[in-house]
Amino acid sequence: MSTLRVNLAERSYDIAIGSGIAESIADYLQQWSPTSHVVLVTDETVDELHGDRLASHLTEAGLEVDVFAVPVGETSKSADLLIELWESLLDQGTDRGSVVVAVGGGVIGDLAGFVAATFTRGLRFIQVPTTLLAQVDSSVGGKVGINLTEAKNMVGAFWQPNGVLIDVDLLATLPPREFAAGMAEVIKYGVIMDAEFFEWIENNQSAIRDHDAEALAHIVEQSCRLKAQVVEADERETSGHRAILNFGHTFGHALEAATEYKSLLHGEAVAIGMVCAARLAFTLGRVDEGFCQRLEKLLAAFDLPTKIPLDIDRDAVLKLMWHDKKVADNRLVFVLPTQLGHVELVSNVDDNAVDDKAIVASLG
Amino acid sequence: MSTLRVNLAERSYDIAIGSGIAESIADYLQQWSPTSHVVLVTDETVDELHGDRLASHLTEAGLEVDVFAVPVGETSKSADLLIELWESLLDQGTDRGSVVVAVGGGVIGDLAGFVAATFTRGLRFIQVPTTLLAQVDSSVGGKVGINLTEAKNMVGAFWQPNGVLIDVDLLATLPPREFAAGMAEVIKYGVIMDAEFFEWIENNQSAIRDHDAEALAHIVEQSCRLKAQVVEADERETSGHRAILNFGHTFGHALEAATEYKSLLHGEAVAIGMVCAARLAFTLGRVDEGFCQRLEKLLAAFDLPTKIPLDIDRDAVLKLMWHDKKVADNRLVFVLPTQLGHVELVSNVDDNAVDDKAIVASLG
């Protein structure tokens, strides 16, 4: 078991990473956020797999536990469900001494975190991420929120957890496609910040694929450590530095939108998006062909897509990219690699370079 | 014109207080929060009186202005209206560069502030309070939020404004009863923190009642200064110190609830609540009879009620007090004076003292 500290002044907190440690949830809770009342938010699938068991551990430790299991999927990040949760918390006598515990993937962390950020102007909040994506991405950063009808993550807050409990054993129940999607973000950290880590993943592919607990704990810890470095330097996304985490996301978001968030998982879209960004960087003479191939090879090794599916309209993707909320002064800001382990924000990219070369090169 | 600084680390901001200064709103905005897009939130009555004029000033200064005028009254602090505003802001192309300007009383400041705190995880926010209560209370503290069906202010955030523009001329259009309700909070600051200020109000009653601009600017500035001292010491209500601002509010909230928030304005309930608290302090031997009479006299001089109306059921008030969210460990925490200009938090009050003596003494 290892502990990683995220340093954010009075909002600092620990991430505990290990195998089987979720069974000790009551101890972690009392260490991080002593309370007598827990609001456990999960989804219906995770509730059956893990939520119910974790709630029992808390109840056995003498805590009062109210469980809210919401429907599975992105549609639960809605304003209507948010209001329903607010009203339910009130009915259950939730007060400032209560602690919200999120058990689930990114949707649950975002929704439960926003409830925590707003109920009585702020409740303490513990995350128990159950997907690889949530373990390496949502655990660090404090971004919580919901979707509006026409725009994802449009409403929310920065609300840091009081602790994050990452048990890699929980990944055993994760569908393989979801595990792969999480690997896209893991690989991303290597590309943008840490060439050695990228190489470690290359050299330990089979251990990761076999869910070796030590290998999983290593990639999760390293990913959280790298993301924490970025978040510590730019907690509220004000300096611009945090934007490097969006590597692959400008193309990725457009791909998700073009497929109406149905056919591609977020991590899959990011995998393709990273290839597009790498190809664009190659077009601009920033990286060589070898860089692109090495990235594509590692993504493919985890069964991630590396080409834009043939049925996606190239013009639609480009049009959607220009609607991405990260458009600054009507110029798209791209996060582009210069070498393995380093990216830069580039805003003066010629439209034609984006259009004709990078996208074409990535077409399936 | 005077400027008061509220010191909250990187969340520090200025309050400009003066007569006629709202006409310069565009200059203040560009000084505090340079932008090209303003979301102006107001209510239908204030929109006619001031909102429309202020929006014109901003438009003339070259800004794009979207005005959202919500229905008058507390019912606008609802989750439904919040969602409507979120969706409207999205439709109008609001982004992180936009600034929310609240023009109105406490309801508008709370609602617009919560929209600002949450849309795209946080927009800059300027307050232009148009009631005396909002000028002396909501301008400082950063508490924003909405009501749930069964509980006031149950959902919200701490979100500091980037500047507050207080034009005492705007009070000319305020109904006299609302002005008096604001005076209850002004007098409260004297009682809890500053005997000299209390005396100044006693000596300048007619200037205040006549809306003399200098007298109004003085009471607003002094009130904001005193509240800022408290908020600076306990921004997020964690140390307990901020609770002194609740003097008169434990009884006051119960009175408001007992009358279903219909017959008493908040300030009127606080006026009666302060008398109840003073009488309780007298019962406990903490202050003398002269203290109580002096407080009652000053409240009455501004046409504020000082007795619990005869038609309010005493038992209902007591029962409601025990449901107040400030109940800690099932004991009511009272804010009680020891002398003019000083209060203490008292949690070990004998129930009978509250019930039999303090309430009876305050009955009309």
XYZ file of C-alpha atoms in Angstrom:
728
model
C 0.000 0.000 0.000
C 1.299 3.457 -0.830
C 0.105 6.935 -0.068
C 0.398 9.922 -2.354
C -0.074 13.450 -1.020
C -1.780 16.044 -3.227
C -0.527 19.429 -2.029
C -3.170 22.134 -2.348
C -2.645 24.315 0.731
C -5.538 23.769 3.181
C -7.247 21.581 0.573
C -4.415 19.003 0.566
C -5.374 15.355 0.800
C -4.023 11.811 0.567
C -4.576 9.167 -2.076
C -4.177 5.627 -0.706
C -3.370 3.090 -3.418
C -3.222 -0.662 -2.920
C -4.705 -4.095 -3.363
C -7.673 -5.061 -1.183
C -7.642 -1.837 0.795
C -11.306 -0.983 0.101
C -12.187 -3.484 2.834
C -10.691 -1.005 5.303
C -12.929 1.840 4.119
C -14.223 2.554 7.628
C -10.682 3.103 8.940
C -9.795 5.438 6.063
C -12.988 7.387 6.548
C -12.379 7.923 10.247
C -8.790 8.941 9.521
C -9.649 11.420 6.758
C -13.130 12.650 7.698
C -14.444 11.496 11.061
C -18.228 11.379 10.974
C -21.274 9.466 12.144
C -23.273 9.835 8.904
C -22.268 8.775 5.405
C -24.072 9.549 2.157
C -22.851 6.837 -0.218
C -23.484 7.657 -3.893
C -23.007 4.913 -6.476
C -24.653 3.533 -9.610
C -26.914 0.516 -9.823
C -24.265 -1.789 -11.302
C -21.443 -0.799 -8.970
C -23.839 -0.968 -6.042
C -24.340 -4.687 -6.670
C -20.641 -5.329 -7.293
C -19.098 -3.250 -4.503
C -21.341 -0.544 -3.043
C -23.432 -2.839 -0.938
C -20.350 -4.535 0.562
C -18.623 -1.227 1.338
C -21.804 0.132 2.913
C -21.876 -2.935 5.157
C -18.309 -2.287 6.304
C -19.310 1.245 7.248
C -22.471 0.136 9.020
C -20.538 -2.501 10.951
C -18.174 0.245 12.089
C -21.156 1.957 13.699
C -21.858 4.573 11.044
C -25.263 5.569 9.763
C -25.173 5.037 5.985
C -27.651 6.248 3.362
C -27.069 4.728 -0.085
C -28.157 6.482 -3.282
C -27.738 4.230 -6.334
C -28.411 6.194 -9.527
C -28.937 4.734 -13.021
C -25.772 3.697 -14.886
C -24.323 6.098 -17.426
C -23.665 9.680 -18.410
C -27.381 10.615 -18.324
C -27.166 10.552 -14.528
C -25.028 13.698 -14.653
C -28.225 15.715 -15.144
C -29.695 18.738 -13.391
C -32.870 16.772 -12.637
C -30.983 14.029 -10.826
C -28.909 16.636 -8.999
C -32.079 18.198 -7.568
C -33.414 14.766 -6.663
C -30.214 14.056 -4.724
C -30.324 17.426 -2.948
C -33.903 16.778 -1.827
C -33.070 13.200 -0.778
C -30.096 14.333 1.287
C -32.342 16.833 3.048
C -34.950 14.138 3.740
C -32.259 11.916 5.269
C -31.182 14.615 7.696
C -27.824 15.238 6.041
C -25.985 18.128 7.687
C -22.552 19.737 7.671
C -21.141 16.871 9.706
C -22.096 14.290 7.078
C -19.580 12.923 4.561
C -20.326 12.096 0.911
C -18.609 8.923 -0.347
C -18.565 8.365 -4.123
C -18.194 4.711 -5.167
C -18.039 4.399 -8.949
C -16.568 5.773 -12.140
C -16.191 9.333 -13.377
C -19.922 9.975 -13.652
C -20.468 9.104 -9.992
C -17.439 11.102 -8.840
C -18.578 14.161 -10.802
C -22.183 13.981 -9.645
C -21.522 13.083 -6.003
C -18.720 15.634 -5.850
C -21.000 18.408 -7.059
C -23.625 17.402 -4.517
C -20.887 17.548 -1.861
C -19.673 20.935 -3.117
C -23.125 22.503 -2.865
C -25.236 20.858 -0.145
C -25.140 23.196 2.877
C -22.443 25.052 0.873
C -20.023 22.178 1.125
C -19.746 18.694 2.618
C -16.632 16.616 3.068
C -16.109 14.182 0.221
C -14.310 10.845 -0.185
C -13.740 9.123 -3.520
C -13.557 5.371 -4.070
C -13.053 5.150 -7.851
C -13.968 1.779 -9.365
C -12.834 2.262 -12.981
C -9.266 2.658 -14.202
C -10.202 5.970 -15.839
C -11.591 7.339 -12.578
C -8.619 6.020 -10.598
C -6.059 7.768 -12.808
C -8.044 10.834 -13.853
C -10.994 11.861 -11.645
C -9.160 11.122 -8.365
C -6.976 14.148 -8.829
C -8.070 17.614 -9.855
C -11.219 18.457 -7.964
C -13.361 18.987 -11.040
C -16.938 18.022 -10.263
C -20.171 18.824 -12.066
C -23.046 17.882 -14.302
C -24.080 18.241 -17.948
C -26.651 20.617 -19.353
C -28.953 19.359 -22.103
C -26.680 20.631 -24.851
C -23.266 20.773 -23.210
C -21.161 18.422 -21.134
C -19.620 19.515 -17.827
C -21.018 23.014 -18.270
C -21.983 23.403 -14.609
C -19.885 22.452 -11.626
C -17.210 23.432 -9.154
C -13.658 22.790 -8.084
C -14.148 20.720 -4.952
C -11.237 18.729 -3.606
C -11.890 15.414 -1.858
C -10.724 14.828 1.715
C -9.204 11.545 0.639
C -9.180 9.063 -2.231
C -9.169 5.312 -1.679
C -7.936 3.418 -4.738
C -8.232 -0.345 -4.556
C -6.895 -1.877 -7.776
C -8.712 -5.132 -6.931
C -11.968 -3.364 -7.799
C -10.780 -3.318 -11.428
C -11.311 -7.095 -11.608
C -15.000 -6.492 -12.297
C -14.370 -3.854 -14.968
C -15.307 -4.805 -18.583
C -12.111 -5.154 -20.679
C -13.127 -2.347 -23.018
C -13.436 0.042 -20.056
C -10.066 -1.057 -18.744
C -8.511 -0.290 -22.144
C -10.176 3.139 -22.191
C -8.515 3.913 -18.874
C -5.151 2.863 -20.320
C -5.488 5.654 -22.899
C -5.237 8.237 -20.105
C -2.394 6.325 -18.436
C -0.421 6.363 -21.689
C -1.268 10.054 -22.066
C 0.600 10.900 -18.844
C 3.699 9.217 -20.228
C 3.498 11.102 -23.511
C 2.947 14.540 -22.008
C 5.198 14.384 -18.954
C 7.298 11.289 -18.434
C 9.136 9.331 -21.145
C 10.431 6.817 -18.587
C 6.902 6.000 -17.505
C 5.902 5.522 -21.157
C 8.778 3.096 -21.518
C 7.816 1.284 -18.308
C 4.342 0.694 -19.754
C 5.902 -0.595 -22.986
C 8.031 -3.025 -20.996
C 5.270 -4.222 -18.676
C 2.379 -4.625 -21.064
C 1.576 -8.190 -20.165
C 1.700 -7.631 -16.404
C -0.762 -4.762 -16.843
C -2.987 -6.763 -19.164
C -2.939 -9.666 -16.677
C -4.067 -7.269 -13.934
C -0.980 -7.943 -11.833
C -1.770 -5.996 -8.654
C 1.695 -4.487 -8.354
C 1.767 -3.348 -11.959
C -1.701 -1.840 -11.659
C -0.795 -0.058 -8.432
C 2.317 1.316 -10.144
C 0.536 2.772 -13.170
C -2.219 4.236 -11.001
C 0.223 5.790 -8.559
C 2.441 7.190 -11.296
C -0.553 8.613 -13.187
C -1.949 10.250 -10.049
C 1.496 11.628 -9.178
C 1.914 13.195 -12.625
C -1.577 14.646 -12.669
C -1.101 15.981 -9.134
C 2.009 17.874 -10.287
C -0.051 19.652 -12.922
C -3.024 20.351 -10.658
C -0.790 21.634 -7.855
C 0.635 24.174 -10.303
C -2.745 25.280 -11.672
C -5.560 24.180 -9.372
C -8.361 26.222 -10.917
C -7.224 26.171 -14.527
C -6.235 29.810 -14.476
C -2.599 29.807 -15.584
C -3.170 27.649 -18.642
C -0.676 24.982 -17.514
C -3.434 22.507 -16.710
C -4.347 22.498 -20.411
C -1.517 20.040 -21.133
C -3.808 17.374 -19.671
C -6.038 17.955 -22.697
C -3.551 16.268 -25.028
C -5.685 14.264 -27.466
C -8.862 15.825 -26.088
C -9.470 18.523 -28.713
C -9.783 15.871 -31.411
C -11.221 13.418 -28.875
C -14.132 15.606 -27.774
C -15.048 16.287 -31.391
C -15.027 12.555 -32.117
C -17.244 11.866 -29.114
C -19.674 14.579 -30.180
C -19.678 13.419 -33.824
C -20.729 9.966 -32.624
C -23.200 11.464 -30.133
C -21.279 9.944 -27.220
C -22.550 6.520 -28.219
C -20.077 4.452 -30.204
C -16.790 5.571 -28.599
C -15.856 5.518 -24.932
C -14.118 8.683 -23.753
C -10.760 6.895 -23.483
C -11.152 5.453 -26.969
C -11.833 8.905 -28.401
C -8.795 10.223 -26.540
C -6.644 7.398 -27.968
C -7.610 8.378 -31.519
C -7.293 12.050 -30.558
C -3.722 11.520 -29.349
C -2.832 9.905 -32.666
C -4.416 12.848 -34.541
C -2.448 15.309 -32.392
C 0.763 13.338 -32.940
C 0.144 13.295 -36.699
C -0.515 17.038 -36.635
C 2.734 17.565 -34.725
C 4.508 15.446 -37.339
C 2.945 17.532 -40.150
C 4.286 20.651 -38.418
C 7.750 19.120 -38.094
C 7.603 18.899 -34.308
C 8.062 15.122 -33.972
C 9.279 12.386 -36.292
C 7.439 9.436 -37.789
C 8.942 7.133 -35.166
C 7.190 9.041 -32.387
C 3.805 8.555 -34.044
C 4.384 4.866 -34.649
C 5.577 4.216 -31.114
C 2.448 5.861 -29.680
C 0.132 4.010 -32.067
C 1.822 0.705 -31.262
C 1.382 1.060 -27.504
C -2.247 2.125 -27.827
C -2.922 -0.836 -30.129
C -1.254 -3.164 -27.642
C -4.078 -2.348 -25.241
C -6.719 -2.849 -27.950
C -7.319 0.856 -28.277
C -8.404 2.349 -31.626
C -5.805 4.495 -33.410
C -7.732 5.523 -36.527
C -10.868 7.596 -37.009
C -13.604 5.042 -37.808
C -14.576 5.095 -41.473
C -18.211 5.928 -40.768
C -17.368 9.225 -39.069
C -17.694 12.294 -41.268
C -14.399 14.169 -41.360
C -16.038 17.567 -41.928
C -18.373 17.055 -38.995
C -15.415 16.374 -36.716
C -13.638 19.523 -37.857
C -16.759 21.639 -37.411
C -17.303 20.274 -33.910
C -13.701 20.974 -32.976
C -14.281 24.648 -33.570
C -17.154 24.512 -31.118
C -15.046 22.990 -28.391
C -15.091 25.213 -25.308
C -11.328 25.407 -25.358
C -11.405 27.681 -28.402
C -9.563 30.859 -27.334
C -10.018 34.012 -29.408
C -11.450 31.900 -32.202
C -8.200 29.977 -32.555
C -7.978 26.355 -31.565
C -5.308 25.697 -28.973
C -3.626 22.356 -29.629
C -1.571 20.413 -27.147
C 1.248 19.063 -29.298
C 4.265 16.909 -28.438
C 7.819 17.984 -29.158
C 9.324 14.754 -27.866
C 8.246 11.831 -25.723
C 7.458 13.238 -22.265
C 6.909 16.822 -23.323
C 4.055 18.778 -24.909
C 3.437 22.440 -25.656
C 0.338 24.581 -26.151
C 0.219 25.721 -29.775
C -2.347 28.274 -30.897
C -1.082 29.462 -34.261
C -1.822 26.313 -36.219
C -2.751 26.807 -39.863
C -6.299 25.533 -40.460
C -5.225 23.647 -43.537
C -2.647 21.702 -41.602
C -5.340 20.530 -39.227
C -7.800 19.800 -41.959
C -5.902 18.196 -44.766
C -2.940 16.440 -43.305
C -3.483 15.468 -39.679
C -7.018 14.236 -40.102
C -6.413 12.501 -43.410
C -3.400 10.749 -41.977
C -5.525 9.423 -39.143
C -8.417 8.186 -41.249
C -9.064 4.503 -40.956
C -17.036 57.999 -2.362
C -15.125 55.537 -0.226
C -13.607 52.162 -0.875
C -13.448 49.288 1.578
C -11.129 46.349 1.020
C -12.273 42.866 2.027
C -9.101 40.848 2.642
C -9.514 37.203 1.689
C -6.133 36.244 0.201
C -6.495 35.787 -3.575
C -10.241 36.268 -3.194
C -9.870 39.839 -1.869
C -12.073 42.523 -3.400
C -13.181 46.148 -3.044
C -16.526 47.575 -2.006
C -17.133 51.052 -3.461
C -19.692 53.032 -1.458
C -21.123 56.392 -2.475
C -23.961 58.476 -3.817
C -24.741 58.323 -7.542
C -21.838 55.979 -8.319
C -23.998 53.313 -10.031
C -23.976 55.562 -13.098
C -20.276 54.695 -13.441
C -20.936 50.946 -13.452
C -19.056 50.426 -16.719
C -15.882 51.968 -15.268
C -16.087 49.836 -12.120
C -16.666 46.729 -14.175
C -13.639 47.327 -16.367
C -11.544 48.069 -13.301
C -12.616 44.982 -11.347
C -13.407 42.425 -14.054
C -12.535 43.460 -17.613
C -14.851 41.681 -20.032
C -16.795 42.039 -23.255
C -19.882 40.086 -22.111
C -22.096 40.764 -19.098
C -24.873 38.562 -17.738
C -27.050 40.984 -15.756
C -29.398 39.229 -13.321
C -32.150 41.263 -11.659
C -35.820 40.995 -10.714
C -38.748 42.408 -12.645
C -39.314 45.347 -10.297
C -35.668 46.360 -9.956
C -35.238 45.938 -13.704
C -37.761 48.717 -14.309
C -36.338 50.960 -11.578
C -32.601 50.505 -12.194
C -31.637 47.412 -14.186
C -32.617 48.767 -17.548
C -30.675 52.007 -16.977
C -27.560 50.202 -15.759
C -27.704 47.804 -18.707
C -27.793 50.835 -21.019
C -24.663 52.259 -19.398
C -22.894 48.975 -20.032
C -24.126 48.733 -23.622
C -23.034 52.302 -24.307
C -19.583 51.355 -23.036
C -19.429 48.773 -25.812
C -20.272 45.667 -23.810
C -22.575 42.902 -24.900
C -25.235 42.630 -22.169
C -27.787 39.861 -21.616
C -30.429 40.735 -19.021
C -32.279 38.068 -17.039
C -35.130 39.565 -14.985
C -36.648 36.915 -12.700
C -39.929 37.199 -10.778
C -39.824 39.249 -7.567
C -39.467 37.400 -4.275
C -37.960 34.480 -2.420
C -39.613 31.904 -4.710
C -37.037 32.822 -7.365
C -34.333 31.172 -5.241
C -35.509 27.794 -6.568
C -33.740 24.875 -8.201
C -36.055 25.136 -11.214
C -35.144 28.751 -11.867
C -31.469 27.932 -11.331
C -31.594 25.338 -14.113
C -33.474 27.766 -16.344
C -30.712 30.341 -15.820
C -27.955 27.790 -16.506
C -29.624 26.812 -19.800
C -30.218 30.466 -20.744
C -26.592 31.377 -20.086
C -25.521 28.521 -22.333
C -27.910 29.668 -25.085
C -26.441 33.192 -24.885
C -22.922 31.911 -25.422
C -21.735 32.699 -21.897
C -18.183 31.494 -21.330
C -15.401 31.792 -18.753
C -14.673 35.333 -19.907
C -18.202 36.517 -19.108
C -19.053 38.398 -15.902
C -22.265 37.991 -13.877
C -23.638 41.264 -12.471
C -26.352 40.995 -9.793
C -28.603 44.060 -9.522
C -31.129 43.642 -6.718
C -31.687 42.528 -3.153
C -30.534 39.447 -1.293
C -32.551 37.016 -3.400
C -30.908 38.237 -6.599
C -27.431 38.264 -5.073
C -27.857 34.714 -3.772
C -29.285 33.335 -7.000
C -26.968 35.166 -9.409
C -23.989 34.403 -7.180
C -24.738 30.684 -7.233
C -25.103 30.778 -11.008
C -21.712 32.523 -11.131
C -20.164 29.987 -8.741
C -21.243 27.024 -10.861
C -21.507 27.920 -14.558
C -18.325 26.619 -16.239
C -17.163 25.946 -12.621
C -17.004 29.636 -11.815
C -17.569 33.026 -13.430
C -16.486 36.404 -12.155
C -19.231 38.143 -10.210
C -20.095 41.778 -9.413
C -22.783 42.828 -6.941
C -24.875 45.986 -7.175
C -27.161 45.646 -4.125
C -30.321 47.756 -4.275
C -31.783 47.160 -0.799
C -30.324 48.321 2.502
C -30.304 44.731 3.749
C -28.317 43.545 0.736
C -25.949 46.516 0.961
C -25.048 45.841 4.601
C -25.378 42.062 4.679
C -25.142 40.206 1.357
C -22.306 42.402 -0.008
C -19.859 40.792 2.371
C -19.454 37.111 3.096
C -19.639 35.255 -0.176
C -22.626 33.126 0.779
C -24.662 32.351 -2.321
C -27.318 29.728 -2.936
C -30.897 28.676 -3.364
C -33.693 27.130 -1.304
C -34.933 23.564 -1.459
C -38.660 22.952 -1.203
C -38.521 22.448 2.543
C -35.408 24.322 3.597
C -33.993 27.768 2.959
C -30.408 28.267 1.765
C -29.795 24.527 1.892
C -27.776 24.444 -1.335
C -25.066 26.888 -2.343
C -21.441 27.865 -2.218
C -18.995 30.358 -0.811
C -18.258 32.508 -3.843
C -16.676 35.900 -3.323
C -17.539 38.743 -5.687
C -14.826 40.543 -7.659
C -16.252 43.850 -6.533
C -19.340 45.379 -4.915
C -20.819 48.671 -6.067
C -23.026 50.259 -3.404
C -24.922 53.347 -4.479
C -26.999 54.627 -1.561
C -29.104 56.675 -4.009
C -30.677 53.406 -5.145
C -32.339 53.214 -1.708
C -34.621 56.120 -2.664
C -36.902 53.667 -4.439
C -36.976 51.181 -1.548
C -40.344 50.802 0.293
C -40.036 52.247 3.855
C -40.754 48.878 5.462
C -37.837 47.303 3.559
C -35.566 50.153 4.584
C -36.496 49.586 8.241
C -35.820 45.845 7.879
C -32.310 46.679 6.689
C -31.812 48.912 9.718
C -32.314 45.870 11.967
C -29.092 44.365 10.584
C -27.293 47.718 10.823
C -28.238 47.993 14.499
C -27.166 44.364 14.976
C -23.564 45.216 13.991
C -23.500 47.888 16.689
C -24.821 45.506 19.344
C -22.476 42.630 18.563
C -19.242 44.491 17.765
C -19.218 48.261 18.139
C -20.901 50.255 20.924
C -19.720 53.543 19.413
C -21.447 52.736 16.145
C -24.646 51.901 18.065
C -24.422 55.289 19.741
C -23.767 57.002 16.390
C -27.010 55.506 15.064
C -28.850 56.706 18.189
C -27.512 60.222 17.632
C -28.197 60.345 13.887
C -31.627 58.777 13.687
C -33.272 61.593 11.795
C -30.475 61.958 9.214
C -30.782 58.240 8.506
C -34.560 58.357 8.360
C -34.346 61.353 5.984
C -32.029 59.334 3.720
C -29.215 61.841 4.073
C -26.635 60.464 1.618
C -23.679 60.929 3.955
C -25.437 59.260 6.878
C -26.500 56.345 4.675
C -23.002 55.934 3.271
C -21.637 55.939 6.837
C -23.926 53.217 8.174
C -23.381 51.071 5.077
C -19.616 51.446 5.206
C -19.425 50.797 8.929
C -21.674 47.738 8.638
C -19.641 46.311 5.759
C -16.411 47.000 7.646
C -17.627 45.182 10.749
C -18.969 42.227 8.792
C -15.737 42.054 6.782
C -13.751 41.738 10.038
C -15.787 38.684 10.976
C -15.698 37.104 7.520
C -11.955 37.681 7.186
C -11.475 35.720 10.404
C -13.800 32.851 9.426
C -14.454 32.882 5.700
C -16.089 29.460 5.420
C -17.829 29.335 8.785
C -15.416 26.745 10.120
C -14.016 28.294 13.317
C -17.391 29.218 14.752
C -16.519 32.922 15.007
C -18.806 33.839 12.121
C -21.736 32.655 14.246
C -21.782 35.979 16.128
C -23.470 37.401 13.016
C -26.441 35.196 13.909
C -27.337 37.374 16.895
C -31.156 37.533 16.884
C -31.347 34.944 14.125
C -32.066 31.822 16.195
C -35.310 33.345 17.435
C -35.709 35.262 14.160
C -35.595 32.221 11.883
C -38.150 30.444 14.076
C -40.447 33.467 13.881
C -40.117 33.594 10.106
C -40.869 29.886 9.844
C -43.804 30.112 12.285
C -45.349 32.775 10.039
C -44.425 30.808 6.903
C -42.169 33.636 5.699
C -45.252 35.703 4.939
C -46.127 38.258 7.580
C -42.631 39.249 8.775
C -39.717 40.501 6.681
C -36.382 38.906 7.571
C -35.146 42.116 9.200
C -38.346 42.431 11.217
C -37.972 38.885 12.502
C -34.342 39.631 13.385
C -35.411 42.778 15.260
C -37.800 40.752 17.427
C -35.195 37.988 17.668
C -32.592 40.421 18.997
C -35.030 41.544 21.686
C -35.709 37.890 22.611
C -31.965 37.208 22.804
C -31.422 40.335 24.912
C -34.239 39.291 27.243
C -32.732 35.815 27.519
C -29.360 37.360 28.342
C -31.073 39.484 30.994
C -32.762 36.388 32.441
C -29.348 34.746 32.679
C -27.898 37.814 34.409
C -25.610 38.714 31.482
C -26.988 42.194 30.794
C -29.136 44.638 32.725
C -32.639 45.909 32.041
C -31.194 49.157 30.645
C -29.460 47.234 27.829
C -32.727 45.662 26.748
C -34.618 48.936 26.832
C -31.946 50.803 24.878
C -32.030 48.168 22.121
C -35.819 48.120 21.999
C -35.954 51.908 21.852
C -33.581 52.168 18.891
C -35.383 49.425 16.961
C -38.715 51.129 17.613
C -37.291 54.441 16.418
C -36.962 52.856 12.984
C -40.504 51.439 13.148
C -39.229 47.925 13.729
C -41.308 45.455 15.783
C -39.897 44.534 19.202
C -42.515 42.070 20.436
C -43.620 38.687 19.168
C -46.967 39.342 17.460
C -49.901 38.066 19.537
C -51.140 35.741 16.821
C -47.915 33.700 16.786
C -48.035 30.494 18.810
C -45.254 30.493 21.387
C -44.907 26.695 21.397
C -44.618 26.605 17.620
C -41.754 29.096 17.757
C -39.913 27.064 20.369
C -40.419 23.841 18.431
C -39.134 25.456 15.251
C -36.070 26.805 17.058
C -35.030 23.267 17.837
C -35.158 22.517 14.128
C -32.884 25.395 13.223
C -29.811 24.112 11.419
C -27.565 25.758 13.947
C -28.494 23.138 16.548
C -25.180 21.550 17.564
C -25.222 18.248 19.437
C -28.917 18.775 20.116
C -28.200 21.926 22.115
C -29.191 25.323 20.818
C -26.292 27.703 20.533
C -27.374 31.209 21.442
C -25.530 34.396 20.578
C -25.967 36.477 23.696
C -24.710 39.958 24.618
C -22.590 40.642 27.676
C -22.483 44.387 27.063
C -23.152 46.758 24.203
C -20.664 45.914 21.439
C -19.914 42.366 22.574
C -21.635 38.995 22.269
C -20.674 35.432 23.142
C -21.724 32.009 21.929
C -23.585 30.241 24.720
C -24.531 26.587 24.377
C -25.404 25.509 27.902
C -28.654 27.412 28.213
C -31.308 25.796 30.401
C -34.372 25.018 28.276
C -36.679 26.512 30.863
C -34.877 29.812 30.736
C -35.492 29.982 27.005
C -39.038 28.829 27.265
C -40.541 30.556 30.256
C -38.752 33.779 30.757
C -37.176 35.084 27.557
C -40.112 34.310 25.322
C -42.753 35.427 27.783
C -40.955 38.690 28.321
C -40.987 39.321 24.592
C -44.627 38.527 24.027
C -46.626 41.414 22.634
